[in-house]
mmCIF file with all atom_site columns, C-alpha atoms in Angstrom:
data_model
loop_
_atom_site.group_PDB
_atom_site.id
_atom_site.type_symbol
_atom_site.label_atom_id
_atom_site.label_alt_id
_atom_site.label_comp_id
_atom_site.label_asym_id
_atom_site.label_entity_id
_atom_site.label_seq_id
_atom_site.pdbx_PDB_ins_code
_atom_site.Cartn_x
_atom_site.Cartn_y
_atom_site.Cartn_z
_atom_site.occupancy
_atom_site.B_iso_or_equiv
_atom_site.pdbx_formal_charge
_atom_site.auth_seq_id
_atom_site.auth_comp_id
_atom_site.auth_asym_id
_atom_site.auth_atom_id
_atom_site.pdbx_PDB_model_num
ATOM 1   C CA . UNK Y 1 1   ? 39.175  -19.828 25.517  1.00 54.00 ? 1   UNK Y CA 1
ATOM 2   C CA . UNK Y 1 2   ? 35.648  -18.582 26.195  1.00 54.00 ? 2   UNK Y CA 1
ATOM 3   C CA . UNK Y 1 3   ? 35.069  -21.328 28.745  1.00 55.00 ? 3   UNK Y CA 1
ATOM 4   C CA . UNK Y 1 4   ? 38.283  -20.499 30.583  1.00 56.00 ? 4   UNK Y CA 1
ATOM 5   C CA . UNK Y 1 5   ? 37.394  -16.818 30.671  1.00 60.00 ? 5   UNK Y CA 1
ATOM 6   C CA . UNK Y 1 6   ? 33.926  -17.644 31.999  1.00 52.00 ? 6   UNK Y CA 1
ATOM 7   C CA . UNK Y 1 7   ? 35.318  -19.963 34.680  1.00 56.00 ? 7   UNK Y CA 1
ATOM 8   C CA . UNK Y 1 8   ? 37.726  -17.263 35.813  1.00 59.00 ? 8   UNK Y CA 1
ATOM 9   C CA . UNK Y 1 9   ? 34.825  -14.985 36.780  1.00 56.00 ? 9   UNK Y CA 1
ATOM 10  C CA . UNK Y 1 10  ? 33.350  -14.931 40.260  1.00 57.00 ? 10  UNK Y CA 1
ATOM 11  C CA . UNK Y 1 11  ? 29.780  -16.131 40.817  1.00 59.00 ? 11  UNK Y CA 1
ATOM 12  C CA . UNK Y 1 12  ? 28.148  -12.676 40.649  1.00 59.00 ? 12  UNK Y CA 1
ATOM 13  C CA . UNK Y 1 13  ? 29.915  -11.874 37.386  1.00 63.00 ? 13  UNK Y CA 1
ATOM 14  C CA . UNK Y 1 14  ? 28.945  -15.255 35.964  1.00 60.00 ? 14  UNK Y CA 1
ATOM 15  C CA . UNK Y 1 15  ? 25.304  -14.641 36.815  1.00 60.00 ? 15  UNK Y CA 1
ATOM 16  C CA . UNK Y 1 16  ? 25.526  -11.172 35.318  1.00 63.00 ? 16  UNK Y CA 1
ATOM 17  C CA . UNK Y 1 17  ? 27.098  -12.540 32.126  1.00 65.00 ? 17  UNK Y CA 1
ATOM 18  C CA . UNK Y 1 18  ? 24.377  -15.171 31.778  1.00 63.00 ? 18  UNK Y CA 1
ATOM 19  C CA . UNK Y 1 19  ? 21.559  -12.684 32.305  1.00 66.00 ? 19  UNK Y CA 1
ATOM 20  C CA . UNK Y 1 20  ? 23.138  -10.191 29.896  1.00 68.00 ? 20  UNK Y CA 1
ATOM 21  C CA . UNK Y 1 21  ? 23.405  -12.908 27.252  1.00 67.00 ? 21  UNK Y CA 1
ATOM 22  C CA . UNK Y 1 22  ? 19.785  -13.894 27.813  1.00 65.00 ? 22  UNK Y CA 1
ATOM 23  C CA . UNK Y 1 23  ? 18.739  -10.245 27.518  1.00 66.00 ? 23  UNK Y CA 1
ATOM 24  C CA . UNK Y 1 24  ? 20.700  -9.994  24.287  1.00 70.00 ? 24  UNK Y CA 1
ATOM 25  C CA . UNK Y 1 25  ? 18.925  -13.075 22.934  1.00 66.00 ? 25  UNK Y CA 1
ATOM 26  C CA . UNK Y 1 26  ? 15.553  -11.629 23.916  1.00 65.00 ? 26  UNK Y CA 1
ATOM 27  C CA . UNK Y 1 27  ? 16.427  -8.342  22.219  1.00 65.00 ? 27  UNK Y CA 1
ATOM 28  C CA . UNK Y 1 28  ? 17.595  -10.137 19.068  1.00 67.00 ? 28  UNK Y CA 1
ATOM 29  C CA . UNK Y 1 29  ? 14.447  -12.231 18.996  1.00 63.00 ? 29  UNK Y CA 1
ATOM 30  C CA . UNK Y 1 30  ? 12.270  -9.162  19.516  1.00 63.00 ? 30  UNK Y CA 1
ATOM 31  C CA . UNK Y 1 31  ? 14.087  -7.285  16.745  1.00 68.00 ? 31  UNK Y CA 1
ATOM 32  C CA . UNK Y 1 32  ? 13.604  -10.180 14.335  1.00 65.00 ? 32  UNK Y CA 1
ATOM 33  C CA . UNK Y 1 33  ? 9.932   -10.380 15.287  1.00 64.00 ? 33  UNK Y CA 1
ATOM 34  C CA . UNK Y 1 34  ? 9.472   -6.620  14.813  1.00 64.00 ? 34  UNK Y CA 1
ATOM 35  C CA . UNK Y 1 35  ? 11.189  -6.708  11.433  1.00 68.00 ? 35  UNK Y CA 1
ATOM 36  C CA . UNK Y 1 36  ? 9.085   -9.647  10.281  1.00 65.00 ? 36  UNK Y CA 1
ATOM 37  C CA . UNK Y 1 37  ? 5.917   -7.940  11.493  1.00 63.00 ? 37  UNK Y CA 1
ATOM 38  C CA . UNK Y 1 38  ? 6.816   -4.785  9.559   1.00 68.00 ? 38  UNK Y CA 1
ATOM 39  C CA . UNK Y 1 39  ? 7.471   -6.776  6.402   1.00 64.00 ? 39  UNK Y CA 1
ATOM 40  C CA . UNK Y 1 40  ? 4.182   -8.645  6.743   1.00 65.00 ? 40  UNK Y CA 1
ATOM 41  C CA . UNK Y 1 41  ? 2.371   -5.330  7.141   1.00 63.00 ? 41  UNK Y CA 1
ATOM 42  C CA . UNK Y 1 42  ? 3.965   -4.006  3.949   1.00 65.00 ? 42  UNK Y CA 1
ATOM 43  C CA . UNK Y 1 43  ? 3.173   -7.146  1.986   1.00 64.00 ? 43  UNK Y CA 1
ATOM 44  C CA . UNK Y 1 44  ? -0.401  -7.131  3.315   1.00 65.00 ? 44  UNK Y CA 1
ATOM 45  C CA . UNK Y 1 45  ? -0.886  -3.547  2.127   1.00 63.00 ? 45  UNK Y CA 1
ATOM 46  C CA . UNK Y 1 46  ? 0.494   -4.499  -1.273  1.00 63.00 ? 46  UNK Y CA 1
ATOM 47  C CA . UNK Y 1 47  ? -1.815  -7.499  -1.471  1.00 64.00 ? 47  UNK Y CA 1
ATOM 48  C CA . UNK Y 1 48  ? -4.781  -5.297  -0.536  1.00 60.00 ? 48  UNK Y CA 1
ATOM 49  C CA . UNK Y 1 49  ? -4.004  -2.884  -3.358  1.00 61.00 ? 49  UNK Y CA 1
ATOM 50  C CA . UNK Y 1 50  ? -3.073  -5.529  -5.956  1.00 60.00 ? 50  UNK Y CA 1
ATOM 51  C CA . UNK Y 1 51  ? -5.555  -8.265  -5.155  1.00 62.00 ? 51  UNK Y CA 1
ATOM 52  C CA . UNK Y 1 52  ? -8.554  -6.251  -4.027  1.00 74.00 ? 52  UNK Y CA 1
ATOM 53  C CA . UNK Y 1 53  ? -8.645  -2.556  -4.883  1.00 80.00 ? 53  UNK Y CA 1
ATOM 54  C CA . UNK Y 1 54  ? -7.186  -2.761  -8.384  1.00 82.00 ? 54  UNK Y CA 1
ATOM 55  C CA . UNK Y 1 55  ? -9.217  -5.803  -9.413  1.00 83.00 ? 55  UNK Y CA 1
ATOM 56  C CA . UNK Y 1 56  ? -12.370 -4.422  -7.788  1.00 85.00 ? 56  UNK Y CA 1
ATOM 57  C CA . UNK Y 1 57  ? -11.985 -1.148  -9.690  1.00 88.00 ? 57  UNK Y CA 1
ATOM 58  C CA . UNK Y 1 58  ? -11.555 -2.922  -13.028 1.00 88.00 ? 58  UNK Y CA 1
ATOM 59  C CA . UNK Y 1 59  ? -14.561 -5.138  -12.277 1.00 89.00 ? 59  UNK Y CA 1
ATOM 60  C CA . UNK Y 1 60  ? -16.580 -1.989  -11.566 1.00 92.00 ? 60  UNK Y CA 1
ATOM 61  C CA . UNK Y 1 61  ? -15.579 -0.587  -14.962 1.00 91.00 ? 61  UNK Y CA 1
ATOM 62  C CA . UNK Y 1 62  ? -16.637 -3.832  -16.635 1.00 91.00 ? 62  UNK Y CA 1
ATOM 63  C CA . UNK Y 1 63  ? -20.009 -3.779  -14.870 1.00 92.00 ? 63  UNK Y CA 1
ATOM 64  C CA . UNK Y 1 64  ? -20.667 -0.145  -15.801 1.00 92.00 ? 64  UNK Y CA 1
ATOM 65  C CA . UNK Y 1 65  ? -19.622 -0.707  -19.402 1.00 91.00 ? 65  UNK Y CA 1
ATOM 66  C CA . UNK Y 1 66  ? -22.075 -3.595  -19.737 1.00 90.00 ? 66  UNK Y CA 1
ATOM 67  C CA . UNK Y 1 67  ? -24.821 -1.527  -18.091 1.00 90.00 ? 67  UNK Y CA 1
ATOM 68  C CA . UNK Y 1 68  ? -24.109 1.396   -20.367 1.00 89.00 ? 68  UNK Y CA 1
ATOM 69  C CA . UNK Y 1 69  ? -24.406 -0.881  -23.392 1.00 88.00 ? 69  UNK Y CA 1
ATOM 70  C CA . UNK Y 1 70  ? -27.870 -2.015  -22.344 1.00 87.00 ? 70  UNK Y CA 1
ATOM 71  C CA . UNK Y 1 71  ? -29.040 1.538   -21.711 1.00 86.00 ? 71  UNK Y CA 1
ATOM 72  C CA . UNK Y 1 72  ? -27.759 2.587   -25.145 1.00 84.00 ? 72  UNK Y CA 1
ATOM 73  C CA . UNK Y 1 73  ? -29.889 -0.108  -26.785 1.00 83.00 ? 73  UNK Y CA 1
ATOM 74  C CA . UNK Y 1 74  ? -32.870 1.012   -24.734 1.00 82.00 ? 74  UNK Y CA 1
ATOM 75  C CA . UNK Y 1 75  ? -32.405 4.592   -25.905 1.00 79.00 ? 75  UNK Y CA 1
ATOM 76  C CA . UNK Y 1 76  ? -32.379 3.495   -29.534 1.00 79.00 ? 76  UNK Y CA 1
ATOM 77  C CA . UNK Y 1 77  ? -35.848 1.888   -29.327 1.00 80.00 ? 77  UNK Y CA 1
ATOM 78  C CA . UNK Y 1 78  ? -37.630 4.505   -27.211 1.00 73.00 ? 78  UNK Y CA 1
ATOM 79  C CA . UNK Y 1 79  ? -39.908 7.074   -28.830 1.00 68.00 ? 79  UNK Y CA 1
ATOM 80  C CA . UNK Y 1 80  ? -40.968 9.213   -25.872 1.00 71.00 ? 80  UNK Y CA 1
ATOM 81  C CA . UNK Y 1 81  ? -38.935 12.414  -25.533 1.00 68.00 ? 81  UNK Y CA 1
ATOM 82  C CA . UNK Y 1 82  ? -39.065 12.518  -21.726 1.00 67.00 ? 82  UNK Y CA 1
ATOM 83  C CA . UNK Y 1 83  ? -37.860 8.924   -21.457 1.00 70.00 ? 83  UNK Y CA 1
ATOM 84  C CA . UNK Y 1 84  ? -35.039 9.571   -23.896 1.00 73.00 ? 84  UNK Y CA 1
ATOM 85  C CA . UNK Y 1 85  ? -33.919 12.571  -21.851 1.00 76.00 ? 85  UNK Y CA 1
ATOM 86  C CA . UNK Y 1 86  ? -33.741 10.411  -18.737 1.00 79.00 ? 86  UNK Y CA 1
ATOM 87  C CA . UNK Y 1 87  ? -31.845 7.660   -20.582 1.00 80.00 ? 87  UNK Y CA 1
ATOM 88  C CA . UNK Y 1 88  ? -29.351 10.189  -21.920 1.00 81.00 ? 88  UNK Y CA 1
ATOM 89  C CA . UNK Y 1 89  ? -28.654 11.245  -18.351 1.00 83.00 ? 89  UNK Y CA 1
ATOM 90  C CA . UNK Y 1 90  ? -28.088 7.613   -17.363 1.00 85.00 ? 90  UNK Y CA 1
ATOM 91  C CA . UNK Y 1 91  ? -25.668 7.127   -20.250 1.00 86.00 ? 91  UNK Y CA 1
ATOM 92  C CA . UNK Y 1 92  ? -23.654 10.161  -19.178 1.00 87.00 ? 92  UNK Y CA 1
ATOM 93  C CA . UNK Y 1 93  ? -23.574 8.931   -15.584 1.00 90.00 ? 93  UNK Y CA 1
ATOM 94  C CA . UNK Y 1 94  ? -22.237 5.543   -16.703 1.00 90.00 ? 94  UNK Y CA 1
ATOM 95  C CA . UNK Y 1 95  ? -19.561 7.266   -18.767 1.00 89.00 ? 95  UNK Y CA 1
ATOM 96  C CA . UNK Y 1 96  ? -18.575 9.575   -15.891 1.00 92.00 ? 96  UNK Y CA 1
ATOM 97  C CA . UNK Y 1 97  ? -18.338 6.604   -13.512 1.00 92.00 ? 97  UNK Y CA 1
ATOM 98  C CA . UNK Y 1 98  ? -16.134 4.690   -15.956 1.00 92.00 ? 98  UNK Y CA 1
ATOM 99  C CA . UNK Y 1 99  ? -13.809 7.677   -16.426 1.00 91.00 ? 99  UNK Y CA 1
ATOM 100 C CA . UNK Y 1 100 ? -13.657 8.187   -12.650 1.00 93.00 ? 100 UNK Y CA 1
ATOM 101 C CA . UNK Y 1 101 ? -12.789 4.550   -12.007 1.00 92.00 ? 101 UNK Y CA 1
ATOM 102 C CA . UNK Y 1 102 ? -10.059 4.561   -14.647 1.00 90.00 ? 102 UNK Y CA 1
ATOM 103 C CA . UNK Y 1 103 ? -8.573  7.626   -12.939 1.00 90.00 ? 103 UNK Y CA 1
ATOM 104 C CA . UNK Y 1 104 ? -8.843  5.824   -9.602  1.00 88.00 ? 104 UNK Y CA 1
ATOM 105 C CA . UNK Y 1 105 ? -7.104  2.778   -11.077 1.00 88.00 ? 105 UNK Y CA 1
ATOM 106 C CA . UNK Y 1 106 ? -4.282  4.980   -12.336 1.00 86.00 ? 106 UNK Y CA 1
ATOM 107 C CA . UNK Y 1 107 ? -3.847  6.410   -8.837  1.00 84.00 ? 107 UNK Y CA 1
ATOM 108 C CA . UNK Y 1 108 ? -2.862  2.938   -7.593  1.00 81.00 ? 108 UNK Y CA 1
ATOM 109 C CA . UNK Y 1 109 ? 0.054   2.924   -10.014 1.00 74.00 ? 109 UNK Y CA 1
ATOM 110 C CA . UNK Y 1 110 ? 0.038   1.247   -13.421 1.00 63.00 ? 110 UNK Y CA 1
ATOM 111 C CA . UNK Y 1 111 ? 3.709   0.321   -13.578 1.00 65.00 ? 111 UNK Y CA 1
ATOM 112 C CA . UNK Y 1 112 ? 4.214   -2.470  -16.096 1.00 67.00 ? 112 UNK Y CA 1
ATOM 113 C CA . UNK Y 1 113 ? 0.681   -2.086  -17.450 1.00 76.00 ? 113 UNK Y CA 1
ATOM 114 C CA . UNK Y 1 114 ? 0.931   1.237   -19.243 1.00 79.00 ? 114 UNK Y CA 1
ATOM 115 C CA . UNK Y 1 115 ? 0.481   -0.333  -22.671 1.00 84.00 ? 115 UNK Y CA 1
ATOM 116 C CA . UNK Y 1 116 ? -2.655  -2.224  -21.602 1.00 86.00 ? 116 UNK Y CA 1
ATOM 117 C CA . UNK Y 1 117 ? -4.129  0.886   -20.040 1.00 87.00 ? 117 UNK Y CA 1
ATOM 118 C CA . UNK Y 1 118 ? -3.316  2.881   -23.153 1.00 88.00 ? 118 UNK Y CA 1
ATOM 119 C CA . UNK Y 1 119 ? -5.108  0.258   -25.281 1.00 90.00 ? 119 UNK Y CA 1
ATOM 120 C CA . UNK Y 1 120 ? -8.175  0.555   -23.044 1.00 89.00 ? 120 UNK Y CA 1
ATOM 121 C CA . UNK Y 1 121 ? -8.152  4.355   -23.270 1.00 90.00 ? 121 UNK Y CA 1
ATOM 122 C CA . UNK Y 1 122 ? -7.927  4.208   -27.042 1.00 91.00 ? 122 UNK Y CA 1
ATOM 123 C CA . UNK Y 1 123 ? -10.671 1.561   -27.348 1.00 92.00 ? 123 UNK Y CA 1
ATOM 124 C CA . UNK Y 1 124 ? -13.029 3.482   -25.061 1.00 91.00 ? 124 UNK Y CA 1
ATOM 125 C CA . UNK Y 1 125 ? -12.383 6.720   -26.951 1.00 91.00 ? 125 UNK Y CA 1
ATOM 126 C CA . UNK Y 1 126 ? -13.457 5.001   -30.186 1.00 90.00 ? 126 UNK Y CA 1
ATOM 127 C CA . UNK Y 1 127 ? -16.495 3.528   -28.503 1.00 91.00 ? 127 UNK Y CA 1
ATOM 128 C CA . UNK Y 1 128 ? -17.594 6.864   -27.031 1.00 91.00 ? 128 UNK Y CA 1
ATOM 129 C CA . UNK Y 1 129 ? -17.588 8.340   -30.537 1.00 90.00 ? 129 UNK Y CA 1
ATOM 130 C CA . UNK Y 1 130 ? -19.980 5.637   -31.755 1.00 88.00 ? 130 UNK Y CA 1
ATOM 131 C CA . UNK Y 1 131 ? -22.141 6.091   -28.676 1.00 88.00 ? 131 UNK Y CA 1
ATOM 132 C CA . UNK Y 1 132 ? -22.407 9.855   -29.183 1.00 87.00 ? 132 UNK Y CA 1
ATOM 133 C CA . UNK Y 1 133 ? -23.347 9.370   -32.823 1.00 89.00 ? 133 UNK Y CA 1
ATOM 134 C CA . UNK Y 1 134 ? -25.950 6.726   -31.935 1.00 87.00 ? 134 UNK Y CA 1
ATOM 135 C CA . UNK Y 1 135 ? -27.473 8.998   -29.297 1.00 85.00 ? 135 UNK Y CA 1
ATOM 136 C CA . UNK Y 1 136 ? -27.673 11.869  -31.784 1.00 86.00 ? 136 UNK Y CA 1
ATOM 137 C CA . UNK Y 1 137 ? -29.405 9.640   -34.350 1.00 84.00 ? 137 UNK Y CA 1
ATOM 138 C CA . UNK Y 1 138 ? -31.845 8.311   -31.784 1.00 83.00 ? 138 UNK Y CA 1
ATOM 139 C CA . UNK Y 1 139 ? -32.756 11.747  -30.452 1.00 80.00 ? 139 UNK Y CA 1
ATOM 140 C CA . UNK Y 1 140 ? -33.272 12.930  -34.030 1.00 81.00 ? 140 UNK Y CA 1
ATOM 141 C CA . UNK Y 1 141 ? -35.813 10.150  -34.533 1.00 79.00 ? 141 UNK Y CA 1
ATOM 142 C CA . UNK Y 1 142 ? -33.578 8.061   -36.808 1.00 84.00 ? 142 UNK Y CA 1
ATOM 143 C CA . UNK Y 1 143 ? -34.046 4.893   -34.806 1.00 81.00 ? 143 UNK Y CA 1
ATOM 144 C CA . UNK Y 1 144 ? -33.258 2.424   -37.592 1.00 86.00 ? 144 UNK Y CA 1
ATOM 145 C CA . UNK Y 1 145 ? -29.917 4.070   -38.326 1.00 88.00 ? 145 UNK Y CA 1
ATOM 146 C CA . UNK Y 1 146 ? -29.095 4.273   -34.616 1.00 83.00 ? 146 UNK Y CA 1
ATOM 147 C CA . UNK Y 1 147 ? -29.817 0.559   -34.125 1.00 85.00 ? 147 UNK Y CA 1
ATOM 148 C CA . UNK Y 1 148 ? -27.803 -0.347  -37.221 1.00 88.00 ? 148 UNK Y CA 1
ATOM 149 C CA . UNK Y 1 149 ? -24.860 1.697   -35.978 1.00 87.00 ? 149 UNK Y CA 1
ATOM 150 C CA . UNK Y 1 150 ? -25.006 0.137   -32.501 1.00 84.00 ? 150 UNK Y CA 1
ATOM 151 C CA . UNK Y 1 151 ? -25.207 -3.414  -33.860 1.00 87.00 ? 151 UNK Y CA 1
ATOM 152 C CA . UNK Y 1 152 ? -22.573 -2.792  -36.494 1.00 88.00 ? 152 UNK Y CA 1
ATOM 153 C CA . UNK Y 1 153 ? -19.630 -0.543  -35.738 1.00 87.00 ? 153 UNK Y CA 1
ATOM 154 C CA . UNK Y 1 154 ? -20.812 -0.188  -32.145 1.00 86.00 ? 154 UNK Y CA 1
ATOM 155 C CA . UNK Y 1 155 ? -20.564 -3.922  -31.487 1.00 88.00 ? 155 UNK Y CA 1
ATOM 156 C CA . UNK Y 1 156 ? -17.053 -4.068  -32.943 1.00 90.00 ? 156 UNK Y CA 1
ATOM 157 C CA . UNK Y 1 157 ? -15.754 -1.184  -30.852 1.00 91.00 ? 157 UNK Y CA 1
ATOM 158 C CA . UNK Y 1 158 ? -17.559 -2.410  -27.733 1.00 91.00 ? 158 UNK Y CA 1
ATOM 159 C CA . UNK Y 1 159 ? -15.949 -5.865  -28.037 1.00 91.00 ? 159 UNK Y CA 1
ATOM 160 C CA . UNK Y 1 160 ? -12.541 -4.235  -28.563 1.00 92.00 ? 160 UNK Y CA 1
ATOM 161 C CA . UNK Y 1 161 ? -12.981 -2.159  -25.405 1.00 92.00 ? 161 UNK Y CA 1
ATOM 162 C CA . UNK Y 1 162 ? -14.155 -5.185  -23.398 1.00 92.00 ? 162 UNK Y CA 1
ATOM 163 C CA . UNK Y 1 163 ? -11.211 -7.284  -24.605 1.00 92.00 ? 163 UNK Y CA 1
ATOM 164 C CA . UNK Y 1 164 ? -8.778  -4.537  -23.577 1.00 91.00 ? 164 UNK Y CA 1
ATOM 165 C CA . UNK Y 1 165 ? -10.436 -4.386  -20.177 1.00 91.00 ? 165 UNK Y CA 1
ATOM 166 C CA . UNK Y 1 166 ? -10.323 -8.183  -19.759 1.00 91.00 ? 166 UNK Y CA 1
ATOM 167 C CA . UNK Y 1 167 ? -6.601  -8.147  -20.576 1.00 90.00 ? 167 UNK Y CA 1
ATOM 168 C CA . UNK Y 1 168 ? -6.093  -5.729  -17.700 1.00 88.00 ? 168 UNK Y CA 1
ATOM 169 C CA . UNK Y 1 169 ? -8.233  -7.841  -15.375 1.00 86.00 ? 169 UNK Y CA 1
ATOM 170 C CA . UNK Y 1 170 ? -6.326  -11.026 -16.275 1.00 86.00 ? 170 UNK Y CA 1
ATOM 171 C CA . UNK Y 1 171 ? -3.033  -9.233  -15.709 1.00 84.00 ? 171 UNK Y CA 1
ATOM 172 C CA . UNK Y 1 172 ? -4.193  -8.019  -12.306 1.00 81.00 ? 172 UNK Y CA 1
ATOM 173 C CA . UNK Y 1 173 ? -5.308  -11.550 -11.392 1.00 79.00 ? 173 UNK Y CA 1
ATOM 174 C CA . UNK Y 1 174 ? -1.813  -12.832 -12.183 1.00 80.00 ? 174 UNK Y CA 1
ATOM 175 C CA . UNK Y 1 175 ? -0.272  -10.028 -10.119 1.00 77.00 ? 175 UNK Y CA 1
ATOM 176 C CA . UNK Y 1 176 ? -2.534  -10.880 -7.192  1.00 72.00 ? 176 UNK Y CA 1
ATOM 177 C CA . UNK Y 1 177 ? -1.552  -14.549 -7.410  1.00 73.00 ? 177 UNK Y CA 1
ATOM 178 C CA . UNK Y 1 178 ? 2.113   -13.554 -7.450  1.00 74.00 ? 178 UNK Y CA 1
ATOM 179 C CA . UNK Y 1 179 ? 1.584   -11.369 -4.357  1.00 69.00 ? 179 UNK Y CA 1
ATOM 180 C CA . UNK Y 1 180 ? -0.144  -14.286 -2.625  1.00 69.00 ? 180 UNK Y CA 1
ATOM 181 C CA . UNK Y 1 181 ? 2.819   -16.562 -3.355  1.00 73.00 ? 181 UNK Y CA 1
ATOM 182 C CA . UNK Y 1 182 ? 5.156   -13.889 -1.981  1.00 72.00 ? 182 UNK Y CA 1
ATOM 183 C CA . UNK Y 1 183 ? 3.237   -13.729 1.290   1.00 69.00 ? 183 UNK Y CA 1
ATOM 184 C CA . UNK Y 1 184 ? 3.102   -17.514 1.526   1.00 71.00 ? 184 UNK Y CA 1
ATOM 185 C CA . UNK Y 1 185 ? 6.843   -17.799 0.930   1.00 73.00 ? 185 UNK Y CA 1
ATOM 186 C CA . UNK Y 1 186 ? 7.602   -15.024 3.410   1.00 69.00 ? 186 UNK Y CA 1
ATOM 187 C CA . UNK Y 1 187 ? 5.411   -16.686 6.037   1.00 67.00 ? 187 UNK Y CA 1
ATOM 188 C CA . UNK Y 1 188 ? 7.383   -19.910 5.574   1.00 70.00 ? 188 UNK Y CA 1
ATOM 189 C CA . UNK Y 1 189 ? 10.654  -18.040 6.095   1.00 72.00 ? 189 UNK Y CA 1
ATOM 190 C CA . UNK Y 1 190 ? 9.291   -16.445 9.281   1.00 70.00 ? 190 UNK Y CA 1
ATOM 191 C CA . UNK Y 1 191 ? 8.220   -19.836 10.648  1.00 70.00 ? 191 UNK Y CA 1
ATOM 192 C CA . UNK Y 1 192 ? 11.627  -21.372 9.923   1.00 74.00 ? 192 UNK Y CA 1
ATOM 193 C CA . UNK Y 1 193 ? 13.501  -18.378 11.378  1.00 71.00 ? 193 UNK Y CA 1
ATOM 194 C CA . UNK Y 1 194 ? 11.346  -18.337 14.516  1.00 69.00 ? 194 UNK Y CA 1
ATOM 195 C CA . UNK Y 1 195 ? 11.712  -22.092 15.001  1.00 71.00 ? 195 UNK Y CA 1
ATOM 196 C CA . UNK Y 1 196 ? 15.484  -21.898 14.494  1.00 74.00 ? 196 UNK Y CA 1
ATOM 197 C CA . UNK Y 1 197 ? 15.856  -19.061 17.009  1.00 69.00 ? 197 UNK Y CA 1
ATOM 198 C CA . UNK Y 1 198 ? 13.687  -20.928 19.524  1.00 70.00 ? 198 UNK Y CA 1
ATOM 199 C CA . UNK Y 1 199 ? 15.715  -24.137 19.209  1.00 73.00 ? 199 UNK Y CA 1
ATOM 200 C CA . UNK Y 1 200 ? 18.974  -22.183 19.402  1.00 73.00 ? 200 UNK Y CA 1
ATOM 201 C CA . UNK Y 1 201 ? 17.760  -20.359 22.521  1.00 68.00 ? 201 UNK Y CA 1
ATOM 202 C CA . UNK Y 1 202 ? 16.789  -23.659 24.179  1.00 69.00 ? 202 UNK Y CA 1
ATOM 203 C CA . UNK Y 1 203 ? 20.153  -25.272 23.489  1.00 72.00 ? 203 UNK Y CA 1
ATOM 204 C CA . UNK Y 1 204 ? 22.090  -22.148 24.427  1.00 69.00 ? 204 UNK Y CA 1
ATOM 205 C CA . UNK Y 1 205 ? 20.099  -21.748 27.616  1.00 66.00 ? 205 UNK Y CA 1
ATOM 206 C CA . UNK Y 1 206 ? 20.671  -25.410 28.520  1.00 68.00 ? 206 UNK Y CA 1
ATOM 207 C CA . UNK Y 1 207 ? 24.379  -25.042 27.813  1.00 69.00 ? 207 UNK Y CA 1
ATOM 208 C CA . UNK Y 1 208 ? 24.667  -21.910 29.918  1.00 65.00 ? 208 UNK Y CA 1
ATOM 209 C CA . UNK Y 1 209 ? 22.757  -23.581 32.726  1.00 66.00 ? 209 UNK Y CA 1
ATOM 210 C CA . UNK Y 1 210 ? 25.094  -26.564 32.596  1.00 67.00 ? 210 UNK Y CA 1
ATOM 211 C CA . UNK Y 1 211 ? 28.225  -24.405 32.585  1.00 66.00 ? 211 UNK Y CA 1
ATOM 212 C CA . UNK Y 1 212 ? 26.877  -22.118 35.311  1.00 63.00 ? 212 UNK Y CA 1
ATOM 213 C CA . UNK Y 1 213 ? 25.855  -25.074 37.503  1.00 67.00 ? 213 UNK Y CA 1
ATOM 214 C CA . UNK Y 1 214 ? 29.248  -26.728 37.172  1.00 66.00 ? 214 UNK Y CA 1
ATOM 215 C CA . UNK Y 1 215 ? 31.077  -23.479 37.855  1.00 64.00 ? 215 UNK Y CA 1
ATOM 216 C CA . UNK Y 1 216 ? 29.102  -23.052 41.095  1.00 60.00 ? 216 UNK Y CA 1
ATOM 217 C CA . UNK Y 1 217 ? 28.837  -26.651 42.289  1.00 54.00 ? 217 UNK Y CA 1
ATOM 218 C CA . UNK Y 1 218 ? 32.388  -27.777 41.523  1.00 57.00 ? 218 UNK Y CA 1
ATOM 219 C CA . UNK Y 1 219 ? 34.099  -25.255 43.840  1.00 56.00 ? 219 UNK Y CA 1
ATOM 220 C CA . UNK Y 1 220 ? 31.659  -26.176 46.614  1.00 53.00 ? 220 UNK Y CA 1
ATOM 221 C CA . UNK Y 1 221 ? 32.532  -29.885 46.306  1.00 51.00 ? 221 UNK Y CA 1
ATOM 222 C CA . UNK Y 1 222 ? 36.213  -29.146 46.704  1.00 55.00 ? 222 UNK Y CA 1
ATOM 223 C CA . UNK Y 1 223 ? 35.636  -27.545 50.070  1.00 53.00 ? 223 UNK Y CA 1
#
């Protein structure tokens, strides 16, 4: 039916039909390419947030928490008032940085991780209480009690906070791996789709060329 309709056209209409079909194929291929490019861009943004920014922020919190722990020990053994004042400022800076980074992490969206983030908030709140008490004891000259508190209840609450943080980091690592697999799978689909469209275009173009050639040459031979 289609072949008969095509053969019934004159040469100019046949050429026009072929070129229109080729233009349609080019438009379809371009649309598929544009769609795939848009999807890759979205997935890349998601991977950047999940695999880099979120994990980097949590790693920064871990680093600051470890640094803060060392400074707290240093404060407990110092005797000079000026040095203690400087160390207190460093402790507050560490705490402010940790709070800021947690807020930054929340801004990325914590969907599916609310309970882990809540556990971290609770653990840090308990740890800050011990830290404040240890600082007060140290500043008051009660070094032995400050050290005992840090090594006792302080250690327990610090480990709890670190474990909560590590749970978040492990969860983010799994999310990043999942995002990587998504990109890899999507890239495979794009390759297959592109290859299929290319092969289809080659065969369709060859078929159109064959039909067009026969429709032009055959009438000439009959003359």
